[in-house]
PDB file of C-alpha atoms in Angstrom:
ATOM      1  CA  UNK A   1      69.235-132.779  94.944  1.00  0.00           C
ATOM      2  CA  UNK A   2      71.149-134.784  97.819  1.00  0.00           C
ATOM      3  CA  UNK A   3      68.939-134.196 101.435  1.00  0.00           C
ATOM      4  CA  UNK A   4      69.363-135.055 105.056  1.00  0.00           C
ATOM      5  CA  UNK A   5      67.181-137.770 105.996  1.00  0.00           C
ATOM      6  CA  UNK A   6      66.110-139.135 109.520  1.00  0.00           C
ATOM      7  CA  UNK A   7      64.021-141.593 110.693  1.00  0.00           C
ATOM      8  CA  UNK A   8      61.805-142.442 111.716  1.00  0.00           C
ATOM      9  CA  UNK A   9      59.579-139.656 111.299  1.00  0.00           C
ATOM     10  CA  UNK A  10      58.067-140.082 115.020  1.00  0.00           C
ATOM     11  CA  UNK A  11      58.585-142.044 117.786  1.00  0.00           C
ATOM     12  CA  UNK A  12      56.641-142.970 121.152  1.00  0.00           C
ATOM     13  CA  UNK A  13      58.601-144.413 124.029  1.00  0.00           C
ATOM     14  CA  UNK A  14      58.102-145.272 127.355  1.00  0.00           C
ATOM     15  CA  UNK A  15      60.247-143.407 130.117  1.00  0.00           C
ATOM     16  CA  UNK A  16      63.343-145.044 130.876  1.00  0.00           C
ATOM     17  CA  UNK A  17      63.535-146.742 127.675  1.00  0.00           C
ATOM     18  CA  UNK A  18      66.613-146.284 125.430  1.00  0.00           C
ATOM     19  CA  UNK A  19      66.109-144.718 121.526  1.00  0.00           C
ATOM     20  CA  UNK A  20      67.999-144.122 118.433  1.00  0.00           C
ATOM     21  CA  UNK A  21      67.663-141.484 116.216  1.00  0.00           C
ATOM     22  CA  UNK A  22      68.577-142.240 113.007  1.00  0.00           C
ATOM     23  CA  UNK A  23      70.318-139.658 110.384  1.00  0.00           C
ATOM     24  CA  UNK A  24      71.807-140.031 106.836  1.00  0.00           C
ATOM     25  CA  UNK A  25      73.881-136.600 105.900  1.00  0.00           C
ATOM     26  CA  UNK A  26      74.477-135.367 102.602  1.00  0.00           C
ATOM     27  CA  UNK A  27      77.720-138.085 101.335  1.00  0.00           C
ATOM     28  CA  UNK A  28      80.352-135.922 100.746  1.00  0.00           C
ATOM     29  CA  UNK A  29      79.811-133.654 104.643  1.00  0.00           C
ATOM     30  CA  UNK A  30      82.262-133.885 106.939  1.00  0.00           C
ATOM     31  CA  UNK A  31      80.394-131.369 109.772  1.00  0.00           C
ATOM     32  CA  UNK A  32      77.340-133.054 111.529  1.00  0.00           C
ATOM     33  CA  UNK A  33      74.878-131.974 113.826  1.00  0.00           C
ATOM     34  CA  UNK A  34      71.942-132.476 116.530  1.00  0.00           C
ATOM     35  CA  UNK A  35      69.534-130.245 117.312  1.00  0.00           C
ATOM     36  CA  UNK A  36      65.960-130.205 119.591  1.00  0.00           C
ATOM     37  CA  UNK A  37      63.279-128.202 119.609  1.00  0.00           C
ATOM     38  CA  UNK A  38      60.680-128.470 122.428  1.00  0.00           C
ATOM     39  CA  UNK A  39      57.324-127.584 121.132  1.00  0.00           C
ATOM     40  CA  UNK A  40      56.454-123.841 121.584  1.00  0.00           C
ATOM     41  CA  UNK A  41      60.188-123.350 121.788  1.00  0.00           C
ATOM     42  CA  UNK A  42      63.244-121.887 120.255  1.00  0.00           C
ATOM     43  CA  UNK A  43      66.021-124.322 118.467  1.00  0.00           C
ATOM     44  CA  UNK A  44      68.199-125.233 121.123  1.00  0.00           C
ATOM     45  CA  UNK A  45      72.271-127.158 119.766  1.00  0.00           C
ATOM     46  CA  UNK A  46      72.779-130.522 121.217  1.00  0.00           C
ATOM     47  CA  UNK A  47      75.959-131.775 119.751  1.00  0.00           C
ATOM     48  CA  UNK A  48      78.373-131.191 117.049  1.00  0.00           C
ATOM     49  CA  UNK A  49      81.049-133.960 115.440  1.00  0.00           C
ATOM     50  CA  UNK A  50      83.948-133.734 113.452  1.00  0.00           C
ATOM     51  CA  UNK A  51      86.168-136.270 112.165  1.00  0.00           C
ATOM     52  CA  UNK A  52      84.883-139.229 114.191  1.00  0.00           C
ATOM     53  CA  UNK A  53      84.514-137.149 117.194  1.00  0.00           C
ATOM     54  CA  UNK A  54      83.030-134.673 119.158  1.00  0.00           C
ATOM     55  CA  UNK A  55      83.590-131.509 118.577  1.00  0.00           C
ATOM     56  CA  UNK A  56      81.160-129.339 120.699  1.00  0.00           C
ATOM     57  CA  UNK A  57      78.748-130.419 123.295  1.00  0.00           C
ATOM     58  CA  UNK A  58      75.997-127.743 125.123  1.00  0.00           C
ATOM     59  CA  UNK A  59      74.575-128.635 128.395  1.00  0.00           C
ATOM     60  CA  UNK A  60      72.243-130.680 127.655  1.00  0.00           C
ATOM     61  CA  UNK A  61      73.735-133.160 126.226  1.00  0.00           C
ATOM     62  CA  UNK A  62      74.613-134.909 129.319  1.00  0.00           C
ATOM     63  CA  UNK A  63      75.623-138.660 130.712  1.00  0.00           C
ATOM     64  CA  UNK A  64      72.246-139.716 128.827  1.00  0.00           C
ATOM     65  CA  UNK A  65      72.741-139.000 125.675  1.00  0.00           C
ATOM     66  CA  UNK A  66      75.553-140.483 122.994  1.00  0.00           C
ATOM     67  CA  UNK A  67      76.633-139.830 119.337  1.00  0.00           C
ATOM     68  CA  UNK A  68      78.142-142.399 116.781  1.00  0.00           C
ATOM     69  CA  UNK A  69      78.895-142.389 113.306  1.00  0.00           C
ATOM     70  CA  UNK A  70      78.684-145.997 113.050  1.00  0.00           C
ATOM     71  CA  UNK A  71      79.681-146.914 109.229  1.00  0.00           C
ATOM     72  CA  UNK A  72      80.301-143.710 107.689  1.00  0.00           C
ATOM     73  CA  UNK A  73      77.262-143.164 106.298  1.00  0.00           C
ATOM     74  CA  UNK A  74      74.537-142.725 109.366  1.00  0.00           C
ATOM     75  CA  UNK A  75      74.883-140.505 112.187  1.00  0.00           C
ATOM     76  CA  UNK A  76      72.738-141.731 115.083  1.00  0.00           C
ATOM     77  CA  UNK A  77      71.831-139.577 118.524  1.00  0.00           C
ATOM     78  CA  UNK A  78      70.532-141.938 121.582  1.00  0.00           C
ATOM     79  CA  UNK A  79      69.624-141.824 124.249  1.00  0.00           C
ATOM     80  CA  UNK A  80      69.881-143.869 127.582  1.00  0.00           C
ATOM     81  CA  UNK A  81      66.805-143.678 129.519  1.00  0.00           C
ATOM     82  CA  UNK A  82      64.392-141.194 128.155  1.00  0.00           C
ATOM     83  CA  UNK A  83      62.854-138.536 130.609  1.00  0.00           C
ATOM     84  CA  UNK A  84      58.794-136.764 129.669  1.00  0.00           C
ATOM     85  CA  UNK A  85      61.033-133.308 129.134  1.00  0.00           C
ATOM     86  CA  UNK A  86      63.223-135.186 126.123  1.00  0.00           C
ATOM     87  CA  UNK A  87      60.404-135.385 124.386  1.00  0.00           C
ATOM     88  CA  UNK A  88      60.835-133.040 121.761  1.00  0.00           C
ATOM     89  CA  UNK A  89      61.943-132.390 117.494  1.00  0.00           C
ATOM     90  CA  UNK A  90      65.205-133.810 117.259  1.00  0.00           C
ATOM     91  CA  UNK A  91      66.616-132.222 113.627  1.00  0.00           C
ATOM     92  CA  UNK A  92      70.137-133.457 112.333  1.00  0.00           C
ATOM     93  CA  UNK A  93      72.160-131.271 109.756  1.00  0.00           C
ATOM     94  CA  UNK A  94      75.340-131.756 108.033  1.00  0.00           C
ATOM     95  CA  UNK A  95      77.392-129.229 106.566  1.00  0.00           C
ATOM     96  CA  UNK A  96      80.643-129.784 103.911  1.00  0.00           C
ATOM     97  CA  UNK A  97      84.274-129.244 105.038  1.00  0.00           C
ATOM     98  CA  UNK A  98      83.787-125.001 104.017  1.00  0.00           C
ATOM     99  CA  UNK A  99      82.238-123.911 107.188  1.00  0.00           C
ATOM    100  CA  UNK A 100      83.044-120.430 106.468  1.00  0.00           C
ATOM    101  CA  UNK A 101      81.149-120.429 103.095  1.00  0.00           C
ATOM    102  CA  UNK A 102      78.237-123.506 103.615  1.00  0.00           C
ATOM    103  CA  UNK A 103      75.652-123.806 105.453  1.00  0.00           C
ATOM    104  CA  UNK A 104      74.127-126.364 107.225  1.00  0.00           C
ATOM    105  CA  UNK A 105      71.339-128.759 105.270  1.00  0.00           C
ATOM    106  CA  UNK A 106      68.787-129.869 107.895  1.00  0.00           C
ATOM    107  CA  UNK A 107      66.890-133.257 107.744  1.00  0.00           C
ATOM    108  CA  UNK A 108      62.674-133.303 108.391  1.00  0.00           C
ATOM    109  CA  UNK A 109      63.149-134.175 112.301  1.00  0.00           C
ATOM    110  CA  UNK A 110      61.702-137.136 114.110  1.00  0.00           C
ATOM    111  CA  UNK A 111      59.456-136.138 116.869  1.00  0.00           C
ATOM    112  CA  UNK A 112      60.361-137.933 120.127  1.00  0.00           C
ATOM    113  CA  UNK A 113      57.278-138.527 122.357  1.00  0.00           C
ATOM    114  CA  UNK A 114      58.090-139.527 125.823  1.00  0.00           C
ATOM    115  CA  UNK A 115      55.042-141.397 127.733  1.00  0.00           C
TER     116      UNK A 115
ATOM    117  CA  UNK B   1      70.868-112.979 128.995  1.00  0.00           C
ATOM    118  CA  UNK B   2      69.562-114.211 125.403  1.00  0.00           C
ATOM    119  CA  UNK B   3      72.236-114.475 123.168  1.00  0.00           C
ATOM    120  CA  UNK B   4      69.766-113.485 120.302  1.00  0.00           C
ATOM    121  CA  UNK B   5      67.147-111.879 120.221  1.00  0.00           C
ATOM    122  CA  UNK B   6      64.796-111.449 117.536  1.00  0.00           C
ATOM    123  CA  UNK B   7      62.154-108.606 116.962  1.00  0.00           C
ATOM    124  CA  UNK B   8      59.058-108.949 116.356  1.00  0.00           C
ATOM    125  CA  UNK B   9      57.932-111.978 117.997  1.00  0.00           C
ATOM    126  CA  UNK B  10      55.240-112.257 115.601  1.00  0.00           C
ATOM    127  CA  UNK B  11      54.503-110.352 112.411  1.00  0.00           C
ATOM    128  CA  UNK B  12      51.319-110.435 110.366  1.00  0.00           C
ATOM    129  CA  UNK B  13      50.704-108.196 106.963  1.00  0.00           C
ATOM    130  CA  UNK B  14      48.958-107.966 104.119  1.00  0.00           C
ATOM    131  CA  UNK B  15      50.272-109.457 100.511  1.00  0.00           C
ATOM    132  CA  UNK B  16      52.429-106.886  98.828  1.00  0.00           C
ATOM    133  CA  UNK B  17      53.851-105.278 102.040  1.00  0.00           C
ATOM    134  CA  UNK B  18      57.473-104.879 102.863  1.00  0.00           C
ATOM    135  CA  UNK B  19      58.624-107.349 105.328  1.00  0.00           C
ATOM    136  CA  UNK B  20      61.445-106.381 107.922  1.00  0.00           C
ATOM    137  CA  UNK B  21      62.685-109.097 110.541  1.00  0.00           C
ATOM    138  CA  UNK B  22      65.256-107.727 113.172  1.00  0.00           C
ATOM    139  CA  UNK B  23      68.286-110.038 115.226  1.00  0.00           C
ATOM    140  CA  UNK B  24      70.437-108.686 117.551  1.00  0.00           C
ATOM    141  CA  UNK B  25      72.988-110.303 119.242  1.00  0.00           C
ATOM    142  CA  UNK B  26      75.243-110.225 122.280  1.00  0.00           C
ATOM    143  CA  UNK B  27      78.406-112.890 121.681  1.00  0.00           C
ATOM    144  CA  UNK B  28      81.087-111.683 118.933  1.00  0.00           C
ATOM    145  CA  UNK B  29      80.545-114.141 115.812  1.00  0.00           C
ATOM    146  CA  UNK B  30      82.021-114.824 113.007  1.00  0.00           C
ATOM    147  CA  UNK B  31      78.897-115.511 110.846  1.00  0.00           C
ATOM    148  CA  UNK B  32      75.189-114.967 111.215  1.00  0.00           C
ATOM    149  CA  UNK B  33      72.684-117.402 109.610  1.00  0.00           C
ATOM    150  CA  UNK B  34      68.685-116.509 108.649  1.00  0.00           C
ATOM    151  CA  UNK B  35      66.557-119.797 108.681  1.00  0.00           C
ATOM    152  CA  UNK B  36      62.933-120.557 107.409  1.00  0.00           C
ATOM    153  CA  UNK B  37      60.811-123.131 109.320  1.00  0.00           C
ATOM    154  CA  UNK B  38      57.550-124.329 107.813  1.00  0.00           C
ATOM    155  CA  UNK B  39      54.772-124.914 109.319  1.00  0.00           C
ATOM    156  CA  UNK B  40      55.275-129.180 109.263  1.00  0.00           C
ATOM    157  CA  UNK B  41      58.727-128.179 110.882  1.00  0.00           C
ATOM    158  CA  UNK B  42      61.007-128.481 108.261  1.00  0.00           C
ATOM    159  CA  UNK B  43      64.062-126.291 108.626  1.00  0.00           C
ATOM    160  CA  UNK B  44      65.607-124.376 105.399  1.00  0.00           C
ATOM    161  CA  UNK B  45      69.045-122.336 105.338  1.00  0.00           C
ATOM    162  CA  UNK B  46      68.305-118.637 103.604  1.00  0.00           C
ATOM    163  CA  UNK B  47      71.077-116.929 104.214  1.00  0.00           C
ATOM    164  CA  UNK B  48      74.880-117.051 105.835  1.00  0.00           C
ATOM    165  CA  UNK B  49      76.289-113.407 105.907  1.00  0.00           C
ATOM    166  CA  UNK B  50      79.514-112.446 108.072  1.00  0.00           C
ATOM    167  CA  UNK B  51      79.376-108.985 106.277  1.00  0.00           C
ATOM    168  CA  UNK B  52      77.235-106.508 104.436  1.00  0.00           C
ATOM    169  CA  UNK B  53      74.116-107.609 102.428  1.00  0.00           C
ATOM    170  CA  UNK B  54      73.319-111.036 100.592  1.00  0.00           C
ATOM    171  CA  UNK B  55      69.864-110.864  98.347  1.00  0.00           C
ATOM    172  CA  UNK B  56      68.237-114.177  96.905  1.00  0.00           C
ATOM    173  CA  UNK B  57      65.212-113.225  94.965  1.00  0.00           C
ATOM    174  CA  UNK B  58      62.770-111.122  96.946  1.00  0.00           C
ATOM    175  CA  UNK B  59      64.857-111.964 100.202  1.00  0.00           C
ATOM    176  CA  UNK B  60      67.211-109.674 101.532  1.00  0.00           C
ATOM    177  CA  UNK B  61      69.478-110.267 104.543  1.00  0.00           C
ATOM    178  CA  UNK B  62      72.168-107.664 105.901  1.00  0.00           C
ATOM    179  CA  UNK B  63      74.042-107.640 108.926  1.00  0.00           C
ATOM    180  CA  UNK B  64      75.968-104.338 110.763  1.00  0.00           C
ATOM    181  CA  UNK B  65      78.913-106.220 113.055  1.00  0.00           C
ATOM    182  CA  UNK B  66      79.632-103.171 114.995  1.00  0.00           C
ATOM    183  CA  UNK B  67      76.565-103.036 116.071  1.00  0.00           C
ATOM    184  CA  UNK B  68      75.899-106.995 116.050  1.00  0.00           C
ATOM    185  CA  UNK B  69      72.540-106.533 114.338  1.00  0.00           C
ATOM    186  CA  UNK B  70      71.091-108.223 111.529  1.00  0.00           C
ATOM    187  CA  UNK B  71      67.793-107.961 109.507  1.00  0.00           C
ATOM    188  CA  UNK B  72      66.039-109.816 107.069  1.00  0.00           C
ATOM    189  CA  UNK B  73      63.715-108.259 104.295  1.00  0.00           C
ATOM    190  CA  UNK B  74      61.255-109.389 101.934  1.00  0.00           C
ATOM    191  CA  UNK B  75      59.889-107.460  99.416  1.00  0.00           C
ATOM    192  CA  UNK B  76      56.367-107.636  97.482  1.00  0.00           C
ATOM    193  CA  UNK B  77      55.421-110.284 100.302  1.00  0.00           C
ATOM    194  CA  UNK B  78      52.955-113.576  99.645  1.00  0.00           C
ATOM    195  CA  UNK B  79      51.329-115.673 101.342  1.00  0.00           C
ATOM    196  CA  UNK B  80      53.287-118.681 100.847  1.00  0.00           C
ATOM    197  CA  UNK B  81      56.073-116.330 102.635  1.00  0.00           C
ATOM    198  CA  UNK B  82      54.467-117.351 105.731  1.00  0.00           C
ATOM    199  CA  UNK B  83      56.462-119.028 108.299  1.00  0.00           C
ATOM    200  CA  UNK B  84      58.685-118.746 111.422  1.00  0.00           C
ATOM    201  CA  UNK B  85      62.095-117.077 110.522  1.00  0.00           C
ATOM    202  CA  UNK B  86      64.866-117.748 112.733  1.00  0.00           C
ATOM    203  CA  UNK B  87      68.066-116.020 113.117  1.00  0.00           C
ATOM    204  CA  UNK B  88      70.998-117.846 114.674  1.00  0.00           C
ATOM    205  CA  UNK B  89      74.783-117.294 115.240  1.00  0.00           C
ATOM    206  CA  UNK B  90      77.503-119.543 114.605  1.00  0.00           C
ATOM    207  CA  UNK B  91      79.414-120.768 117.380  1.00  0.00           C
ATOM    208  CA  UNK B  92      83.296-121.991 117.739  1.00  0.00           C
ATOM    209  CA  UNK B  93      82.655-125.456 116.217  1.00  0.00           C
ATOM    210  CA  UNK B  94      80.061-123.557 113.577  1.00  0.00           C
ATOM    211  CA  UNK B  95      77.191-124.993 115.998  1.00  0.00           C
ATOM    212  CA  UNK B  96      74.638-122.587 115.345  1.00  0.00           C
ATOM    213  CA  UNK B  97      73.216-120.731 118.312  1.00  0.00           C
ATOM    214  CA  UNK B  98      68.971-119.798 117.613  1.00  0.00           C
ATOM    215  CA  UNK B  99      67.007-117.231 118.071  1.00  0.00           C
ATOM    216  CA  UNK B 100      63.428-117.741 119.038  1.00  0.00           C
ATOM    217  CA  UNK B 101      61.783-116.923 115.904  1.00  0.00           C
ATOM    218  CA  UNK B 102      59.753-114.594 114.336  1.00  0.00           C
ATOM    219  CA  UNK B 103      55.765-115.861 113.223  1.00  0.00           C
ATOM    220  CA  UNK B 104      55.159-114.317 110.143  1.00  0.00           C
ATOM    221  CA  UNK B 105      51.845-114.374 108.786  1.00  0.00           C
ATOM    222  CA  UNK B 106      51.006-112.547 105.040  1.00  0.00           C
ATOM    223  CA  UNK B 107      47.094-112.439 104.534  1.00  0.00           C
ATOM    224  CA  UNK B 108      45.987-112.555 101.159  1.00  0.00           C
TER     225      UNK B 108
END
C-alpha cells in the first residue's frame, strides 16, 4: 500500500542553524501538507500547497520557514534559523485531487530537536 | 476561543465497554475528520463525515451540523484500541484544524 514517508526520522540541530525536512507523498496527490506537534500538545497546521504553490499558511509559519516541491516527487519544509520552541513533530500528509471525499495520508514525523 | 474542543480529555475503561468520544466545534465546516495517534506518534485517518453517521468495523463516527457536534464510538472495546483520538475540522484549503485529543486507555 503506497505511504507518506519523511526523513529523517529525528534530527538534532543547533539554534540558528538551517534544516530540511524531507517528505515523499503518495505519487498520484496533488494536496500536500505540514503539520507540528509540540510535545504534550495538540496538532497545530503549518502550511498547505497546491499546484506548485501555497495555498494556506497559519501564523506560524512565518519569514523562517519555506516550502518547495523541488522535482515533483519530494516536498521539503525548512527552516532558516531554528529557535529551542521549533523543536517539535513535524508530520507531512498528502491528500488526492477529491478533497471532498479523501482524506489526508500522514507520514511517521521527524522529530526536530533544537539545542 | 478553541475552535474544537474535545471531551473527555482522557478516558480509561475496561475491555468490552462502550467507548464514546465527544467534538464540538465553533467555525462552520464543511467536513469533520476523526484521527488515531499511536503511541510512537504515528497519525491514522478514521473517519471524514460532513453528514450523518460513517461505521468501519467496531468504529462509529456521527456528526449533528446544526449543532456542530461530532462523536466517535467504539463498541466491544480492546486494548489495542488504546490511543489518543483526535478530532479536527477542515479548513478553506482542506487544512485540517485539531483538536487536542482524547487519551484513551482500555485495561484488559
Amino acid at each position: 500500500e503506497p505511504e507518506v514517508t519523511q526523513t529523517p526520522s529525528h534530527q538534532v540541530t543547533q539554534m540558528g542553524q538551517e534544516v530540511i525536512l524531507r517528505c515523499v507523498p503518495i505519487s498520484n496527490h496533488l494536496y500536500f501538507y505540514w503539520y507540528r506537534q509540540i510535545l504534550g500538545q495538540k496538532v497545530e497546521f503549518l502550511v498547505s500547497f497546491y499546484n506548485n504553490e501555497i495555498s494556506e499558511k497559519s501564523e506560524i509559519f512565518d519569514d523562517q520557514f519555506s516550502v518547495e516541491r523541488p522535482d515533483g516527487s519530494n516536498f521539503t519544509l525548512k527552516i532558516r534559523s531554528t529557535k529551542l520552541e521549533d523543536s517539535a513533530m513535524y508530520f507531512c500528509a498528502s491528500m488526492t485531487g477529491s478533497p471532498m471525499t479523501d482524506t489526508q495520508y500522514f507520514g511517521p514525523g521527524t522529530r526536530l530537536t533544537v539545542l | 476561543k478553541n475552535e474544537v474542543e474535545q471531551s473527555p480529555q482522557n478516558l480509561t475503561a475496561q475491555e468490552g465497554e462502550f467507548i464514546t468520544i465527544n467534538c464540538s466545534y465553533s467555525v462552520g465546516i464543511s467536513a469533520l475528520h476523526w484521527l488515531q495517534q499511536h503511541p510512537g506518534g504515528g497519525i491514522v485517518s478514521l473517519f471524514m463525515l460532513s453528514s450523518g453517521k460513517k461505521k468501519h468495523g467496531r468504529l462509529i463516527a456521527t456528526i449533528n451540523i446544526q449543532e456542530k457536534h461530532s462523536s466517535l464510538h467504539i463498541t466491544a472495546s480492546h486494548p489495542r484500541d488504546s490511543a489518543v483520538y483526535i478530532c479536527a475540522v477542515e479548513g478553506s484549503n482542506y487544512q485540517l484544524i485539531w483538536g487536542a485529543g482524547t487519551k484513551l486507555i482500555i485495561k484488559p
